[in-house]
Amino acid sequence: MSSLQIKTKILSDHHHPRSWLTRFAATCLCPVHIAEFSIPFQVARVFGLKSTQMKLKEGSFLWYLYLDKLYCLLSVRNVKALVEYFHLLDVHRNNTLNDVLFYHFLHHVTNLKRRQIMIVFNMLDWNAMGEIAFDQFYMLVCILLAQQNHLEEQFIFRHSRPVFELLDLDGEMKIGPENFHMYNFLFNIKKQELRELYSDFDVTGDCRLNYKEFKLFTIFTMDKYQEMKKAEKEKEKEREDSA
C-alpha cells in the first residue's frame, strides 16, 4: 500500500470515533451475546486463489473452535481461548504479530501458500505498521471459520461494514471491481455474482459501490442463500417421505 493510500485511509477513519476493527471486536463482548454464545467447544474456503480452496488443517487449534451460524461470531469461551492462543503466538510480547509470525500461524492451520498469506497480512495491516493486533486476528479467525463452514453469505451480511472497509483499500468509501478481483478468494464471490453485483447494484453508475449499494448486495445475497437452504430442506424432506 502506498503512503498516499495510508494517509487517505487514516483520514477516512478519523471521521469514525471507533474504527471498524474496534466495532467488530466489541460485538463479541456485547452483553446480548454473552448468554447466547455460552456454547461449549465443538469441532468446527477463505483464501485460495481461483484454483485453491482454503481448508483448515484437521487437528489444528482453529479446527476446534465454534462459529455461531446466526451471528458469525465466536462464543465468549472461544474468544478467551483465542486470546490465550494469540499470546502464545506473540513470542515478542508486543501484543501483536509481525509478518513472520503471521505467516507461520496461517501456514500451520491452513493450506494457504506464502503469496496468499502475505496478501491477507497486507490487507489487515492497512496502516503498514508491519504487524497486526488481536482485533485483526480475531476478525481473520471468524472469516476463516465462516469459509470453513460455508457461511460466507451470512458473514458478509452480518458484518457488512467491516467487510466493506476491508475492501476499501483507498479509504474513499467506495469499492471498485479491482478491489473484488484482488480479494476475490477472500469471501468466495464467484465471477457471475461479481458481474451481477455491478450491473444490478451500481445505482450511481460510476462502476464503484458505496456502502449503501454494497449493503443492498449483501441483503440480496442473503435472501438468495436462505431460499437455497429452504429448497434444500424441502428436497431432503421429500426424500425422507418417499423412503
XYZ file of C-alpha atoms in Angstrom:
243
model
C 0.000 0.000 0.000
C 1.333 3.414 -0.968
C 1.877 6.253 1.507
C -0.966 8.150 -0.187
C -3.314 5.233 0.394
C -2.250 5.049 4.028
C -2.860 8.766 4.600
C -6.224 8.590 2.870
C -7.248 5.621 4.985
C -6.203 7.343 8.209
C -8.150 10.477 7.251
C -11.159 8.324 6.477
C -11.013 6.568 9.854
C -10.600 9.922 11.580
C -14.274 10.588 10.967
C -15.243 7.443 12.862
C -14.889 7.577 16.691
C -14.320 3.836 16.684
C -12.538 2.000 13.894
C -14.208 -0.913 12.089
C -11.958 -3.353 13.910
C -12.871 -1.949 17.310
C -16.564 -2.068 16.454
C -16.253 -5.638 15.173
C -14.267 -6.896 18.162
C -16.546 -5.147 20.648
C -19.500 -7.115 19.289
C -18.164 -10.394 20.628
C -18.252 -8.997 24.187
C -21.662 -7.334 23.909
C -23.878 -8.392 26.880
C -26.563 -9.530 24.436
C -24.216 -12.162 23.053
C -22.784 -13.441 26.324
C -25.813 -15.581 27.133
C -26.364 -16.583 23.517
C -22.776 -17.672 22.967
C -22.211 -19.790 26.079
C -21.559 -22.763 23.852
C -19.014 -25.497 24.643
C -16.075 -26.283 22.400
C -17.091 -28.186 19.280
C -15.307 -29.489 16.248
C -15.826 -26.773 13.823
C -12.945 -21.971 1.640
C -11.148 -18.053 2.779
C -8.388 -17.981 0.903
C -7.213 -19.681 -2.114
C -6.593 -18.186 -5.435
C -9.010 -19.444 -8.078
C -7.684 -22.986 -8.222
C -7.217 -23.482 -4.489
C -9.869 -23.933 -1.857
C -8.865 -22.887 1.617
C -9.044 -25.681 4.159
C -8.289 -25.721 7.844
C -5.870 -28.456 8.782
C -7.574 -31.126 10.816
C -6.322 -31.157 14.386
C -5.140 -27.537 14.319
C -6.339 -25.140 17.016
C -8.918 -23.435 14.782
C -10.407 -26.793 13.870
C -11.954 -26.995 17.355
C -13.456 -23.501 17.509
C -17.188 -22.995 17.064
C -18.603 -20.145 14.982
C -22.207 -19.218 15.731
C -24.151 -19.732 12.490
C -26.557 -16.857 13.107
C -24.206 -14.042 14.157
C -20.945 -15.456 12.724
C -19.056 -14.716 15.947
C -17.201 -16.872 18.449
C -18.591 -17.783 21.817
C -17.168 -15.952 24.830
C -15.414 -19.164 25.885
C -13.828 -19.497 22.465
C -12.750 -15.843 22.468
C -10.960 -16.393 25.772
C -9.208 -19.440 24.343
C -8.280 -17.450 21.232
C -6.774 -14.666 23.358
C -4.556 -17.208 25.094
C -3.580 -18.718 21.754
C -2.714 -15.245 20.420
C -0.459 -14.624 23.424
C 1.332 -17.923 22.772
C 1.986 -16.869 19.172
C 3.199 -13.440 20.325
C 6.707 -14.583 21.247
C 7.995 -10.987 21.354
C 5.340 -9.980 23.914
C 4.296 -6.918 21.899
C 0.591 -7.834 21.793
C 1.000 -8.016 18.016
C 2.064 -10.482 15.330
C 4.587 -9.465 12.683
C 4.581 -10.874 9.149
C 6.859 -13.796 10.068
C 4.719 -14.941 12.996
C 1.568 -14.376 10.949
C 2.913 -16.486 8.086
C 3.825 -19.403 10.333
C 0.424 -19.244 12.040
C -1.589 -19.433 8.805
C 0.811 -21.947 7.282
C 0.275 -24.157 10.319
C -3.543 -24.005 10.426
C -4.432 -23.741 6.706
C -3.285 -24.932 3.291
C -2.586 -21.376 2.082
C 0.525 -20.593 0.054
C 3.027 -17.924 1.075
C 1.752 -15.446 -1.535
C -1.818 -15.844 -0.335
C -0.829 -15.434 3.293
C 1.070 -12.230 2.599
C -1.877 -10.820 0.615
C -4.045 -11.371 3.665
C -1.462 -9.857 6.004
C -1.110 -6.719 3.871
C -4.872 -6.326 3.761
C -5.196 -6.476 7.547
C -2.112 -4.314 8.085
C -3.732 -1.346 6.318
C -1.571 1.247 8.120
C 1.637 -0.518 7.044
C 2.966 -0.958 10.590
C 4.276 -4.423 9.768
C 2.156 -6.109 12.427
C -1.425 -6.893 13.385
C -3.120 -6.771 16.778
C -5.693 -9.099 18.320
C -8.652 -7.246 16.761
C -7.439 -8.051 13.247
C -6.502 -11.566 14.327
C -9.980 -12.167 15.744
C -11.701 -10.991 12.569
C -9.430 -13.166 10.437
C -10.281 -16.233 12.501
C -14.024 -15.530 12.113
C -13.570 -15.211 8.340
C -11.616 -18.469 8.188
C -14.285 -20.309 10.174
C -17.068 -18.785 8.071
C -15.374 -20.119 4.938
C -14.736 -23.499 6.501
C -18.425 -23.790 7.422
C -19.715 -22.305 4.125
C -21.199 -19.264 5.866
C -19.692 -16.606 3.589
C -23.033 -15.005 2.700
C -24.099 -14.937 6.333
C -20.793 -13.417 7.426
C -20.857 -10.657 4.792
C -24.461 -9.845 5.692
C -23.846 -9.722 9.440
C -20.577 -7.776 9.164
C -21.127 -5.746 6.013
C -19.450 -2.599 7.348
C -16.158 -4.267 8.431
C -16.059 -6.250 5.170
C -16.700 -3.080 3.135
C -13.922 -1.192 4.914
C -11.543 -4.115 4.449
C -12.121 -3.982 0.706
C -11.985 -0.172 0.617
C -8.211 -0.049 0.206
C -8.024 3.652 -0.656
C -10.306 4.882 2.113
C -12.601 6.549 -0.430
C -15.731 4.816 0.908
C -16.181 3.154 -2.494
C -15.221 -0.253 -3.870
C -14.213 -0.753 -7.493
C -14.100 -4.044 -9.443
C -10.325 -4.195 -8.945
C -10.865 -4.475 -5.171
C -13.031 -7.544 -5.612
C -10.683 -9.097 -8.153
C -7.724 -8.664 -5.809
C -9.507 -10.331 -2.895
C -11.960 -12.481 -4.805
C -10.636 -15.503 -2.929
C -11.413 -13.889 0.417
C -15.194 -14.216 0.523
C -15.637 -16.668 -2.321
C -17.624 -14.313 -4.569
C -17.996 -16.069 -7.915
C -17.463 -14.377 -11.301
C -21.170 -14.397 -12.160
C -22.053 -12.887 -8.778
C -19.410 -10.214 -9.328
C -20.917 -9.271 -12.714
C -24.398 -9.151 -11.205
C -23.080 -7.065 -8.329
C -22.025 -4.170 -10.532
C -24.825 -4.467 -13.104
C -27.621 -4.624 -10.514
C -26.370 -2.614 -7.537
C -24.178 0.135 -9.001
C -27.007 2.680 -8.732
C -24.759 5.704 -9.285
C -23.296 4.162 -12.459
C -19.684 5.037 -11.629
C -18.515 1.380 -11.628
C -17.841 1.648 -7.904
C -20.040 0.710 -4.962
C -20.621 2.937 -1.966
C -21.625 1.349 1.327
C -25.389 1.628 0.735
C -25.053 -0.152 -2.609
C -22.850 -2.824 -1.049
C -25.343 -3.302 1.778
C -28.138 -3.858 -0.757
C -25.963 -6.538 -2.366
C -25.466 -8.318 0.989
C -29.218 -8.301 1.669
C -29.965 -9.685 -1.803
C -27.268 -12.354 -1.452
C -28.572 -13.364 1.969
C -32.100 -13.727 0.594
C -30.815 -15.992 -2.192
C -28.821 -18.007 0.366
C -31.878 -18.519 2.578
C -34.020 -19.525 -0.408
C -31.394 -22.071 -1.424
C -31.260 -23.537 2.087
C -35.051 -23.689 2.215
C -35.165 -25.538 -1.119
C -32.528 -27.995 0.115
C -34.559 -28.740 3.250
C -37.716 -29.283 1.202
C -35.916 -31.703 -1.119
C -34.468 -33.563 1.861
C -37.912 -33.821 3.423
C -39.372 -35.149 0.155
C -36.661 -37.826 0.014
C -37.386 -38.842 3.601
C -41.112 -39.032 2.943
C -40.626 -41.116 -0.184
C -38.184 -43.502 1.527
